[in-house]
Short mmCIF file of C-alpha atoms in Angstrom, two decimals:
data_model
loop_
_atom_site.label_atom_id
_atom_site.label_comp_id
_atom_site.label_asym_id
_atom_site.label_seq_id
_atom_site.Cartn_x
_atom_site.Cartn_y
_atom_site.Cartn_z
CA MET R 1 -18.87 6.61 3.93
CA THR R 2 -15.59 4.67 4.04
CA THR R 3 -14.63 2.00 1.51
CA GLN R 4 -14.74 -0.50 4.37
CA GLN R 5 -18.37 0.36 5.04
CA LEU R 6 -19.09 0.00 1.34
CA THR R 7 -17.49 -3.45 1.29
CA GLU R 8 -19.55 -4.45 4.35
CA GLN R 9 -22.72 -3.46 2.51
CA ILE R 10 -21.64 -5.52 -0.50
CA ILE R 11 -21.16 -8.60 1.67
CA LYS R 12 -24.41 -8.04 3.56
CA LYS R 13 -26.54 -7.52 0.46
CA LYS R 14 -24.63 -10.02 -1.71
CA SER R 15 -24.60 -7.35 -4.39
CA PHE R 16 -22.20 -4.86 -5.92
CA LEU R 17 -24.85 -3.37 -8.14
CA CYS R 18 -25.07 0.37 -8.81
CA ILE R 19 -28.24 1.67 -10.42
CA GLY R 20 -27.92 4.66 -12.74
CA LEU R 21 -30.73 7.17 -12.30
CA ASP R 22 -30.62 8.76 -15.77
CA VAL R 23 -34.14 10.10 -16.07
CA ASP R 24 -35.33 11.00 -19.55
CA LEU R 25 -38.88 12.40 -19.56
CA ASN R 26 -39.42 10.89 -23.01
CA LYS R 27 -38.89 7.40 -21.61
CA ILE R 28 -40.68 7.34 -18.27
CA PRO R 29 -44.30 6.16 -17.88
CA GLN R 30 -46.68 8.80 -19.19
CA HIS R 31 -48.84 8.95 -16.06
CA LEU R 32 -45.89 10.35 -14.07
CA LEU R 33 -45.82 13.43 -16.28
CA GLN R 34 -48.99 14.64 -14.56
CA THR R 35 -47.28 14.74 -11.15
CA GLU R 36 -45.65 17.91 -9.86
CA ASP R 37 -42.12 16.48 -10.07
CA PRO R 38 -42.03 13.57 -12.54
CA ILE R 39 -38.25 13.11 -12.30
CA PHE R 40 -38.26 12.73 -8.53
CA GLU R 41 -41.41 10.58 -8.52
CA PHE R 42 -39.77 8.22 -11.01
CA ASN R 43 -36.57 8.02 -8.95
CA LYS R 44 -38.48 7.50 -5.69
CA ALA R 45 -40.45 4.61 -7.19
CA ILE R 46 -37.25 3.02 -8.56
CA ILE R 47 -35.44 3.46 -5.24
CA ASP R 48 -38.35 2.09 -3.20
CA ALA R 49 -38.47 -1.00 -5.43
CA THR R 50 -34.72 -1.70 -5.72
CA HIS R 51 -32.85 -0.42 -2.62
CA HIS R 52 -32.47 -3.93 -1.12
CA LEU R 53 -30.83 -5.19 -4.32
CA CYS R 54 -28.10 -2.60 -4.87
CA VAL R 55 -25.37 -0.85 -2.86
CA ALA R 56 -25.16 2.38 -4.88
CA TYR R 57 -27.20 4.84 -6.91
CA LYS R 58 -25.69 7.04 -9.59
CA PRO R 59 -27.66 9.95 -11.01
CA ASN R 60 -25.92 11.36 -14.08
CA THR R 61 -26.10 15.15 -13.74
CA ALA R 62 -26.64 15.70 -17.50
CA PHE R 63 -30.16 14.33 -17.26
CA TYR R 64 -31.03 16.83 -14.51
CA GLU R 65 -29.28 19.87 -15.98
CA ALA R 66 -31.14 19.33 -19.25
CA TYR R 67 -34.36 20.23 -17.38
CA GLY R 68 -32.90 23.37 -15.84
CA LEU R 69 -33.99 24.52 -12.39
CA LYS R 70 -36.64 21.81 -12.13
CA GLY R 71 -34.03 19.21 -12.94
CA TRP R 72 -31.55 20.49 -10.35
CA LYS R 73 -34.34 20.55 -7.77
CA ALA R 74 -35.21 16.93 -8.61
CA LEU R 75 -31.55 15.99 -8.18
CA GLU R 76 -31.51 17.68 -4.76
CA LYS R 77 -34.70 15.88 -3.71
CA THR R 78 -33.31 12.56 -4.92
CA ILE R 79 -30.05 12.77 -2.96
CA ASN R 80 -31.93 13.98 0.13
CA TYR R 81 -34.39 11.09 -0.19
CA LEU R 82 -31.50 8.63 -0.41
CA ASN R 83 -29.60 10.11 2.53
CA ASP R 84 -32.74 10.31 4.70
CA ASN R 85 -34.06 6.84 3.97
CA HIS R 86 -31.04 4.78 2.94
CA PRO R 87 -27.91 6.25 4.54
CA ASP R 88 -26.07 2.94 4.05
CA ILE R 89 -26.28 3.24 0.28
CA PHE R 90 -23.30 4.74 -1.55
CA THR R 91 -24.22 7.72 -3.72
CA ILE R 92 -22.40 8.84 -6.85
CA ALA R 93 -22.86 12.17 -8.63
CA ASP R 94 -21.88 11.19 -12.17
CA ALA R 95 -20.77 14.66 -13.20
CA LYS R 96 -17.35 14.14 -14.86
CA ARG R 97 -16.15 17.50 -13.61
CA GLY R 98 -12.64 18.97 -13.48
CA ASP R 99 -11.17 22.47 -13.62
CA ILE R 100 -8.26 24.52 -12.25
CA GLY R 101 -7.74 24.25 -8.49
CA ASN R 102 -10.01 26.87 -6.93
CA THR R 103 -12.76 26.02 -9.42
CA SER R 104 -12.57 22.30 -8.68
CA THR R 105 -12.97 23.20 -5.00
CA MET R 106 -16.28 24.86 -5.91
CA TYR R 107 -17.40 21.71 -7.74
CA ALA R 108 -16.40 19.60 -4.74
CA LYS R 109 -18.48 21.84 -2.49
CA ALA R 110 -21.42 21.54 -4.89
CA PHE R 111 -21.47 17.74 -4.77
CA PHE R 112 -20.02 16.91 -1.34
CA GLU R 113 -21.56 19.73 0.72
CA ASP R 114 -24.55 21.39 -0.96
CA LEU R 115 -25.71 18.04 -2.36
CA ALA R 116 -24.37 15.51 0.14
CA PHE R 117 -23.13 12.85 -2.27
CA ASP R 118 -20.55 10.29 -1.13
CA SER R 119 -18.65 10.58 -4.39
CA VAL R 120 -18.34 12.38 -7.70
CA THR R 121 -16.88 11.36 -11.06
CA VAL R 122 -14.10 13.55 -12.51
CA ALA R 123 -12.15 13.78 -15.79
CA PRO R 124 -8.32 13.54 -15.69
CA TYR R 125 -7.30 15.73 -18.65
CA MET R 126 -6.32 18.78 -16.55
CA GLY R 127 -4.13 16.73 -14.21
CA LYS R 128 -3.21 16.76 -10.55
CA ASP R 129 -4.33 20.21 -9.43
CA SER R 130 -7.75 19.69 -11.03
CA VAL R 131 -8.41 16.51 -9.02
CA GLU R 132 -6.67 17.03 -5.66
CA PRO R 133 -9.28 19.60 -4.48
CA PHE R 134 -11.86 16.79 -4.58
CA LEU R 135 -9.53 14.35 -2.79
CA ALA R 136 -9.15 16.77 0.13
CA PHE R 137 -12.65 15.90 1.41
CA LYS R 138 -12.50 13.26 4.15
CA ASP R 139 -14.66 10.14 3.71
CA LYS R 140 -15.68 11.34 0.26
CA HIS R 141 -14.58 9.59 -2.92
CA THR R 142 -13.41 10.85 -6.27
CA ILE R 143 -14.05 8.50 -9.16
CA MET R 144 -11.73 9.38 -12.03
CA LEU R 145 -12.27 8.36 -15.65
CA ALA R 146 -9.62 5.85 -16.69
CA LEU R 147 -10.94 3.68 -19.54
CA THR R 148 -14.48 4.52 -20.57
CA SER R 149 -17.03 2.24 -22.21
CA ASN R 150 -17.67 4.26 -25.38
CA GLN R 151 -16.11 4.00 -28.84
CA GLY R 152 -14.33 7.34 -28.30
CA ALA R 153 -12.19 5.69 -25.61
CA PHE R 154 -9.96 4.56 -28.47
CA ASP R 155 -9.34 8.13 -29.67
CA PHE R 156 -6.96 9.04 -26.84
CA GLN R 157 -7.23 6.73 -23.80
CA THR R 158 -5.64 3.70 -25.45
CA LYS R 159 -2.96 5.63 -27.34
CA GLN R 160 0.66 4.95 -26.36
CA VAL R 161 2.14 7.60 -24.07
CA GLU R 162 5.79 7.09 -23.24
CA GLY R 163 5.55 3.34 -23.64
CA LYS R 164 2.14 2.65 -22.19
CA GLU R 165 -1.48 3.50 -22.88
CA LEU R 166 -2.75 6.88 -21.69
CA TYR R 167 -5.29 5.28 -19.31
CA LYS R 168 -2.42 3.42 -17.61
CA GLN R 169 -0.46 6.67 -17.29
CA VAL R 170 -3.55 8.23 -15.72
CA LEU R 171 -3.85 5.37 -13.21
CA GLU R 172 -0.15 5.35 -12.30
CA THR R 173 0.26 9.11 -12.08
CA SER R 174 -2.80 9.53 -9.88
CA LYS R 175 -1.43 7.10 -7.29
CA ASN R 176 1.09 9.79 -6.32
CA TRP R 177 -1.49 12.51 -5.72
CA LYS R 178 -2.28 13.74 -2.22
CA ASN R 179 -5.04 11.71 -0.51
CA SER R 180 -5.01 9.25 -3.42
CA GLU R 181 -6.61 6.70 -1.07
CA ASN R 182 -9.84 8.58 -1.84
CA LEU R 183 -9.61 7.69 -5.54
CA MET R 184 -11.75 5.18 -7.39
CA TYR R 185 -11.74 4.73 -11.18
CA VAL R 186 -14.22 4.38 -14.03
CA VAL R 187 -13.41 1.34 -16.19
CA GLY R 188 -15.86 0.30 -18.90
CA ALA R 189 -17.14 -3.29 -18.95
CA THR R 190 -16.99 -3.47 -22.71
CA LYS R 191 -13.24 -4.03 -22.44
CA ALA R 192 -13.11 -6.85 -19.87
CA GLU R 193 -9.69 -8.09 -20.99
CA TYR R 194 -8.19 -4.78 -19.87
CA PHE R 195 -9.12 -5.40 -16.23
CA ALA R 196 -6.18 -7.76 -15.61
CA GLU R 197 -3.76 -5.02 -16.71
CA ILE R 198 -5.56 -2.43 -14.60
CA ARG R 199 -5.43 -4.60 -11.48
CA LYS R 200 -1.62 -4.73 -11.81
CA ILE R 201 -1.58 -0.95 -11.32
CA VAL R 202 -4.42 -0.47 -8.81
CA PRO R 203 -4.88 -3.83 -7.10
CA ASN R 204 -7.19 -2.61 -4.35
CA SER R 205 -9.03 0.45 -5.65
CA PHE R 206 -12.75 0.36 -6.25
CA LEU R 207 -13.66 0.40 -9.95
CA LEU R 208 -16.98 1.79 -11.13
CA VAL R 209 -17.93 -0.25 -14.17
CA PRO R 210 -20.48 1.04 -16.68
CA GLY R 211 -21.37 -0.78 -19.84
CA VAL R 212 -22.82 -4.08 -18.56
CA GLY R 213 -26.02 -4.80 -20.45
CA ALA R 214 -27.08 -1.98 -22.77
CA GLN R 215 -23.50 -1.35 -23.92
CA GLY R 216 -22.65 -5.04 -24.33
CA GLY R 217 -20.33 -5.82 -21.39
CA ASN R 218 -20.34 -9.22 -19.69
CA LEU R 219 -20.64 -9.45 -15.89
CA GLN R 220 -18.75 -12.73 -15.49
CA ASP R 221 -15.78 -11.54 -17.53
CA VAL R 222 -15.54 -8.31 -15.58
CA CYS R 223 -15.57 -10.20 -12.27
CA LYS R 224 -13.05 -12.77 -13.49
CA TYR R 225 -10.47 -10.13 -14.40
CA GLY R 226 -11.49 -7.17 -12.27
CA MET R 227 -12.42 -8.35 -8.79
CA SER R 228 -10.02 -7.50 -5.97
CA LYS R 229 -9.64 -9.35 -2.69
CA ASN R 230 -12.23 -6.96 -1.19
CA VAL R 231 -14.52 -7.21 -4.26
CA GLY R 232 -13.54 -3.68 -5.37
CA LEU R 233 -16.20 -3.46 -8.06
CA LEU R 234 -19.37 -1.44 -8.49
CA ILE R 235 -21.18 -2.63 -11.60
CA ASN R 236 -23.53 0.01 -12.97
CA SER R 237 -26.65 -0.53 -14.98
CA SER R 238 -28.87 2.39 -15.95
CA ARG R 239 -31.19 1.96 -18.93
CA GLY R 240 -31.25 -1.83 -18.63
CA ILE R 241 -32.92 -1.51 -15.23
CA ILE R 242 -34.86 1.73 -15.04
CA TYR R 243 -36.45 1.44 -18.48
CA ALA R 244 -37.24 -2.29 -18.26
CA SER R 245 -40.90 -1.30 -18.70
CA SER R 246 -42.58 1.96 -19.67
CA ASN R 247 -45.94 0.90 -18.24
CA ASP R 248 -47.47 1.19 -14.77
CA ASP R 249 -45.36 -1.79 -13.66
CA PHE R 250 -42.07 0.04 -14.38
CA ALA R 251 -40.79 -0.15 -10.78
CA GLN R 252 -41.51 -3.86 -10.43
CA ALA R 253 -39.93 -4.49 -13.84
CA ALA R 254 -36.86 -2.54 -12.73
CA ALA R 255 -36.69 -4.58 -9.53
CA ALA R 256 -36.87 -7.81 -11.53
CA LYS R 257 -33.95 -6.72 -13.72
CA ALA R 258 -31.98 -5.58 -10.67
CA GLU R 259 -32.67 -8.87 -8.91
CA ASP R 260 -31.45 -10.81 -11.93
CA LEU R 261 -28.12 -8.96 -11.76
CA GLN R 262 -27.96 -9.24 -7.95
CA GLN R 263 -28.41 -13.00 -8.15
CA GLN R 264 -25.64 -13.31 -10.73
CA MET R 265 -23.46 -11.29 -8.34
CA GLU R 266 -24.41 -13.52 -5.40
CA VAL R 267 -23.19 -16.55 -7.35
CA VAL R 268 -19.90 -14.80 -8.08
CA LEU R 269 -19.46 -13.77 -4.43
CA ASN R 270 -20.26 -17.28 -3.16
CA ASN R 271 -17.65 -18.77 -5.50
CA LYS R 272 -15.01 -16.21 -4.58
CA MET E 1 -24.11 33.52 -33.30
CA THR E 2 -21.72 32.75 -36.16
CA THR E 3 -17.94 33.17 -35.92
CA GLN E 4 -18.24 35.88 -38.58
CA GLN E 5 -20.61 37.85 -36.36
CA LEU E 6 -18.20 37.41 -33.47
CA THR E 7 -15.32 38.73 -35.58
CA GLU E 8 -17.46 41.72 -36.61
CA GLN E 9 -18.07 42.52 -32.94
CA ILE E 10 -14.33 42.32 -32.25
CA ILE E 11 -13.59 44.81 -35.03
CA LYS E 12 -16.43 47.12 -33.98
CA LYS E 13 -15.51 47.17 -30.29
CA LYS E 14 -11.74 46.98 -30.87
CA SER E 15 -11.68 44.30 -28.23
CA PHE E 16 -11.38 40.53 -28.00
CA LEU E 17 -11.87 40.50 -24.25
CA CYS E 18 -13.94 37.84 -22.50
CA ILE E 19 -14.91 38.50 -18.88
CA GLY E 20 -15.19 35.49 -16.60
CA LEU E 21 -18.16 35.71 -14.24
CA ASP E 22 -16.86 33.46 -11.44
CA VAL E 23 -18.86 34.72 -8.49
CA ASP E 24 -17.57 33.78 -5.05
CA LEU E 25 -19.80 35.10 -2.24
CA ASN E 26 -16.73 35.44 -0.01
CA LYS E 27 -15.19 37.94 -2.42
CA ILE E 28 -18.04 40.22 -3.51
CA PRO E 29 -18.87 43.49 -1.75
CA GLN E 30 -20.63 42.79 1.52
CA HIS E 31 -23.59 45.08 0.88
CA LEU E 32 -24.70 42.82 -1.98
CA LEU E 33 -25.22 39.93 0.43
CA GLN E 34 -28.33 41.70 1.74
CA THR E 35 -30.04 41.61 -1.67
CA GLU E 36 -32.32 38.74 -2.65
CA ASP E 37 -29.93 37.37 -5.28
CA PRO E 38 -26.37 38.55 -4.58
CA ILE E 39 -24.81 36.49 -7.39
CA PHE E 40 -27.07 37.94 -10.07
CA GLU E 41 -26.87 41.49 -8.66
CA PHE E 42 -23.07 41.26 -8.78
CA ASN E 43 -23.12 39.97 -12.37
CA LYS E 44 -25.65 42.60 -13.47
CA ALA E 45 -23.50 45.42 -12.07
CA ILE E 46 -20.36 44.00 -13.74
CA ILE E 47 -22.18 43.56 -17.08
CA ASP E 48 -23.73 47.04 -16.96
CA ALA E 49 -20.29 48.55 -16.34
CA THR E 50 -18.25 46.51 -18.84
CA HIS E 51 -20.43 45.39 -21.78
CA HIS E 52 -19.01 48.02 -24.16
CA LEU E 53 -15.45 46.84 -23.47
CA CYS E 54 -15.76 43.11 -24.10
CA VAL E 55 -17.19 40.76 -26.71
CA ALA E 56 -17.88 37.74 -24.49
CA TYR E 57 -18.90 36.72 -20.97
CA LYS E 58 -17.99 33.37 -19.48
CA PRO E 59 -19.68 32.21 -16.28
CA ASN E 60 -17.91 29.13 -14.89
CA THR E 61 -20.66 26.74 -13.82
CA ALA E 62 -18.74 25.54 -10.74
CA PHE E 63 -19.31 28.84 -8.99
CA TYR E 64 -23.08 28.53 -9.51
CA GLU E 65 -23.44 24.84 -8.71
CA ALA E 66 -21.63 25.40 -5.41
CA TYR E 67 -24.64 27.44 -4.29
CA GLY E 68 -27.15 24.80 -5.32
CA LEU E 69 -30.59 25.79 -6.57
CA LYS E 70 -30.00 29.48 -5.86
CA GLY E 71 -26.79 29.34 -7.84
CA TRP E 72 -28.40 27.63 -10.83
CA LYS E 73 -31.20 30.22 -10.74
CA ALA E 74 -28.61 33.04 -10.72
CA LEU E 75 -26.92 31.44 -13.74
CA GLU E 76 -30.26 31.31 -15.55
CA LYS E 77 -30.99 34.95 -14.72
CA THR E 78 -27.50 35.97 -15.86
CA ILE E 79 -27.73 34.33 -19.29
CA ASN E 80 -31.26 35.67 -19.76
CA TYR E 81 -30.09 39.18 -18.82
CA LEU E 82 -27.27 38.94 -21.35
CA ASN E 83 -29.46 37.61 -24.14
CA ASP E 84 -32.20 40.18 -23.48
CA ASN E 85 -29.95 43.22 -23.19
CA HIS E 86 -26.80 42.35 -25.14
CA PRO E 87 -27.67 39.81 -27.84
CA ASP E 88 -24.51 40.73 -29.77
CA ILE E 89 -22.27 39.49 -26.97
CA PHE E 90 -20.93 35.94 -27.23
CA THR E 91 -21.76 33.80 -24.21
CA ILE E 92 -19.73 30.85 -22.94
CA ALA E 93 -20.89 28.29 -20.38
CA ASP E 94 -17.55 27.24 -18.93
CA ALA E 95 -18.69 23.79 -17.87
CA LYS E 96 -15.99 21.41 -19.17
CA ARG E 97 -18.56 18.68 -19.77
CA GLY E 98 -18.29 15.44 -21.72
CA ASP E 99 -19.91 12.01 -21.50
CA ILE E 100 -21.07 9.13 -23.72
CA GLY E 101 -23.17 10.16 -26.70
CA ASN E 102 -26.78 10.28 -25.46
CA THR E 103 -25.61 11.90 -22.20
CA SER E 104 -23.60 14.59 -23.99
CA THR E 105 -26.76 15.37 -25.94
CA MET E 106 -28.49 16.09 -22.61
CA TYR E 107 -25.64 18.44 -21.60
CA ALA E 108 -25.88 20.18 -24.98
CA LYS E 109 -29.61 20.68 -24.43
CA ALA E 110 -28.92 22.06 -20.95
CA PHE E 111 -26.54 24.75 -22.18
CA PHE E 112 -27.73 25.46 -25.74
CA GLU E 113 -31.51 25.15 -25.24
CA ASP E 114 -32.59 25.42 -21.59
CA LEU E 115 -29.93 28.07 -20.91
CA ALA E 116 -29.45 29.71 -24.30
CA PHE E 117 -25.64 30.00 -24.31
CA ASP E 118 -23.78 30.46 -27.60
CA SER E 119 -21.08 28.00 -26.56
CA VAL E 120 -19.95 25.51 -23.95
CA THR E 121 -16.53 24.20 -22.94
CA VAL E 122 -15.94 20.43 -23.11
CA ALA E 123 -13.21 17.98 -22.11
CA PRO E 124 -11.67 15.70 -24.78
CA TYR E 125 -10.76 12.59 -22.75
CA MET E 126 -13.77 10.50 -23.87
CA GLY E 127 -13.17 11.23 -27.55
CA LYS E 128 -15.26 11.76 -30.64
CA ASP E 129 -18.67 10.45 -29.59
CA SER E 130 -18.55 12.53 -26.40
CA VAL E 131 -18.06 15.80 -28.32
CA GLU E 132 -19.98 15.34 -31.60
CA PRO E 133 -23.40 15.64 -29.87
CA PHE E 134 -22.47 19.22 -28.98
CA LEU E 135 -21.20 19.96 -32.49
CA ALA E 136 -24.55 18.97 -33.97
CA PHE E 137 -26.16 22.23 -32.82
CA LYS E 138 -26.22 24.81 -35.61
CA ASP E 139 -24.71 28.25 -34.85
CA LYS E 140 -23.57 26.98 -31.44
CA HIS E 141 -19.91 26.50 -30.57
CA THR E 142 -18.07 23.81 -28.67
CA ILE E 143 -14.87 24.96 -27.01
CA MET E 144 -12.67 21.93 -26.31
CA LEU E 145 -9.81 21.86 -23.82
CA ALA E 146 -6.50 21.55 -25.65
CA LEU E 147 -3.71 23.02 -23.51
CA THR E 148 -4.90 24.41 -20.19
CA SER E 149 -3.28 27.14 -18.11
CA ASN E 150 -2.73 25.15 -14.90
CA GLN E 151 0.30 23.23 -13.67
CA GLY E 152 -1.56 19.93 -14.16
CA ALA E 153 -1.47 20.54 -17.92
CA PHE E 154 2.00 18.97 -17.80
CA ASP E 155 0.70 15.72 -16.28
CA PHE E 156 -0.88 14.43 -19.50
CA GLN E 157 -1.47 17.16 -22.11
CA THR E 158 2.18 17.71 -22.98
CA LYS E 159 3.17 14.04 -22.88
CA GLN E 160 4.31 12.48 -26.14
CA VAL E 161 1.64 10.40 -27.88
CA GLU E 162 2.77 8.63 -31.03
CA GLY E 163 5.37 11.26 -31.77
CA LYS E 164 3.60 14.42 -30.70
CA GLU E 165 2.15 15.95 -27.56
CA LEU E 166 -1.30 14.82 -26.47
CA TYR E 167 -2.79 18.31 -26.91
CA LYS E 168 -1.64 18.28 -30.54
CA GLN E 169 -3.21 14.86 -31.05
CA VAL E 170 -6.42 16.27 -29.59
CA LEU E 171 -6.35 19.22 -31.98
CA GLU E 172 -5.55 17.13 -35.06
CA THR E 173 -7.98 14.32 -34.30
CA SER E 174 -10.85 16.72 -33.63
CA LYS E 175 -10.50 18.32 -37.06
CA ASN E 176 -11.95 15.12 -38.56
CA TRP E 177 -15.07 15.09 -36.41
CA LYS E 178 -18.48 15.85 -37.88
CA ASN E 179 -19.31 19.58 -37.86
CA SER E 180 -15.78 20.37 -36.66
CA GLU E 181 -16.29 23.90 -38.01
CA ASN E 182 -18.21 24.47 -34.75
CA LEU E 183 -15.09 23.77 -32.66
CA MET E 184 -13.04 26.31 -30.77
CA TYR E 185 -10.23 25.43 -28.33
CA VAL E 186 -9.02 26.40 -24.87
CA VAL E 187 -5.33 27.30 -24.88
CA GLY E 188 -3.77 28.76 -21.74
CA ALA E 189 -1.90 32.07 -21.99
CA THR E 190 0.78 30.91 -19.58
CA LYS E 191 2.36 28.95 -22.42
CA ALA E 192 2.54 31.61 -25.16
CA GLU E 193 5.36 29.92 -27.04
CA TYR E 194 3.04 26.97 -27.75
CA PHE E 195 0.68 29.14 -29.82
CA ALA E 196 2.89 29.09 -32.92
CA GLU E 197 2.74 25.27 -32.92
CA ILE E 198 -0.99 25.29 -32.33
CA ARG E 199 -1.61 27.69 -35.24
CA LYS E 200 0.12 25.21 -37.58
CA ILE E 201 -2.65 22.72 -36.74
CA VAL E 202 -5.68 25.01 -36.42
CA PRO E 203 -4.80 28.18 -38.35
CA ASN E 204 -8.29 29.71 -38.30
CA SER E 205 -10.08 28.36 -35.23
CA PHE E 206 -11.02 30.66 -32.38
CA LEU E 207 -8.93 30.07 -29.26
CA LEU E 208 -10.31 30.88 -25.82
CA VAL E 209 -7.32 31.97 -23.76
CA PRO E 210 -7.46 31.94 -19.95
CA GLY E 211 -4.49 32.81 -17.79
CA VAL E 212 -3.76 36.42 -18.74
CA GLY E 213 -3.22 38.41 -15.56
CA ALA E 214 -3.95 36.41 -12.40
CA GLN E 215 -2.25 33.30 -13.79
CA GLY E 216 0.73 35.14 -15.23
CA GLY E 217 0.18 35.10 -19.00
CA ASN E 218 1.27 38.01 -21.21
CA LEU E 219 -1.22 39.55 -23.67
CA GLN E 220 1.33 40.74 -26.24
CA ASP E 221 3.04 37.34 -26.44
CA VAL E 222 -0.26 35.56 -26.90
CA CYS E 223 -1.23 37.93 -29.74
CA LYS E 224 2.18 37.67 -31.38
CA TYR E 225 2.04 33.88 -31.65
CA GLY E 226 -1.67 33.17 -31.49
CA MET E 227 -3.56 35.69 -33.61
CA SER E 228 -5.08 34.42 -36.85
CA LYS E 229 -5.91 36.49 -39.91
CA ASN E 230 -9.42 36.98 -38.48
CA VAL E 231 -8.10 37.66 -34.95
CA GLY E 232 -9.28 34.24 -33.72
CA LEU E 233 -8.64 34.98 -30.06
CA LEU E 234 -10.86 35.50 -27.04
CA ILE E 235 -8.70 36.53 -24.09
CA ASN E 236 -10.38 35.80 -20.80
CA SER E 237 -9.86 37.57 -17.51
CA SER E 238 -11.94 36.68 -14.48
CA ARG E 239 -10.54 37.54 -11.03
CA GLY E 240 -8.31 40.32 -12.39
CA ILE E 241 -11.40 42.24 -13.50
CA ILE E 242 -14.36 41.30 -11.32
CA TYR E 243 -12.47 41.47 -8.01
CA ALA E 244 -10.51 44.64 -8.82
CA SER E 245 -12.22 46.18 -5.77
CA SER E 246 -14.32 44.73 -2.97
CA ASN E 247 -15.84 48.10 -2.08
CA ASP E 248 -18.91 49.95 -3.34
CA ASP E 249 -16.92 51.00 -6.42
CA PHE E 250 -16.39 47.37 -7.55
CA ALA E 251 -18.18 47.80 -10.89
CA GLN E 252 -16.27 50.97 -11.82
CA ALA E 253 -13.01 49.31 -10.75
CA ALA E 254 -13.86 46.30 -12.93
CA ALA E 255 -14.59 48.61 -15.87
CA ALA E 256 -11.22 50.34 -15.39
CA LYS E 257 -9.40 46.99 -15.48
CA ALA E 258 -11.42 45.88 -18.51
CA GLU E 259 -10.72 49.17 -20.28
CA ASP E 260 -7.00 48.76 -19.63
CA LEU E 261 -7.07 45.37 -21.39
CA GLN E 262 -9.35 46.66 -24.17
CA GLN E 263 -6.94 49.49 -24.90
CA GLN E 264 -3.99 47.11 -25.10
CA MET E 265 -6.08 45.05 -27.53
CA GLU E 266 -6.93 48.11 -29.60
CA VAL E 267 -3.21 48.81 -30.05
CA VAL E 268 -2.64 45.23 -31.18
CA LEU E 269 -5.56 45.38 -33.63
CA ASN E 270 -4.41 48.73 -35.06
CA ASN E 271 -0.93 47.32 -35.67
CA LYS E 272 -2.23 44.11 -37.23
#
């Protein structure tokens, strides 16, 4: 999928919502545990109830790996279900990978070829040759951590490196990498005031924004400072949507939460 | 496994060699491709031929994920084979994970519980609350990237942050984290002169050292500057050992390469 196609979906659906599919078997409705594949059944119900309200889904690989082979199989079934039934929806493998060149190529094959995701999240610590192997895939997107939404972001990301914060060095440096047009960035919503600074460096790039809702970020502030002329935002909500209810009505409750966010986004888009 | 037990193994085997199990189906002997599980059969043959020469094995998860479900199954069979047959050998899931707190806990469960590895590699970019969930596991070890062996290490890791290089900030900061006694660090062999500086910050920690051989690092230099009073080094070789031959004699050829490194290590240990 191209970024232009993603923007078209945003305009069509009046939504830039991404739903995080972080399935914890301790939190899903108990009746699903009796099915053969509870993780996939949960995801399928959430997707069926919310696909008209969002433009992206983001399974975090940790929640699948924790369940071993069964988890990886559920991840495979989930991405196949999305690609078969909703090919217009942008898919993100939230994997935060990164390794030396030939190894990063193997990760890129895992997420772009074996599992046919549109994008994968990566960590910047190992630099250019750990990220460029991902960027080499045409019409695939590499979403690099810049400023994350957790407290630990202040340990290194906001430290001064040669006159500017590390996350700004990461953004600026990455603009010079080969196929950098395939880069997007993770920027946490809990630090909305940083978006104005970030937009000076990457005015047009898509930003994947976790931290609205459960982690305390504010949608209006993020849009005020972070929206580009082509929207350029994917706002993620995981727990706030998928665990809105732990009863039989969990999918409808998730849809209601997703619709609430979609309608706030529609107001923002109409006023843009 | 405790670090004391690991040190005892090093003294007993006169080796601090770690063998990287990075299985690429394009590089293994062709006759293995006709078996039901070529990745596991390759690993089993390498382990059977080399287990007396090394103290650790390190599968890099990228090479397994690239083959999807079959790959993950081969990884599971490999760690089970190691734990069943060689419980004294230290096992490393080279996964370079890291995410916000509750998500890192899921990764820790994946590698410490579902797959019973002794250790996992993690990336530091997201800071304290992305690493502490791994450190919470008793008698398990978290090996954090400090200074990697690739060219991209110079993009951010060696940049000056408040008066010292980022990798030094990472080392110093991490010493204050909860259960930091469970930390080890990745330090690339291609930068041997850095080891003296690193030992000033973490005099006793184990360092996992990639980059000897294929990436150009020198064993003697690494030992000269990097060895602690309790050895404190795990020197990794992957391609240089496991792809020593692509013929039927691949396992014997791997053992010969491993023995060559082990004997160099024995000389170093005898002169210590």
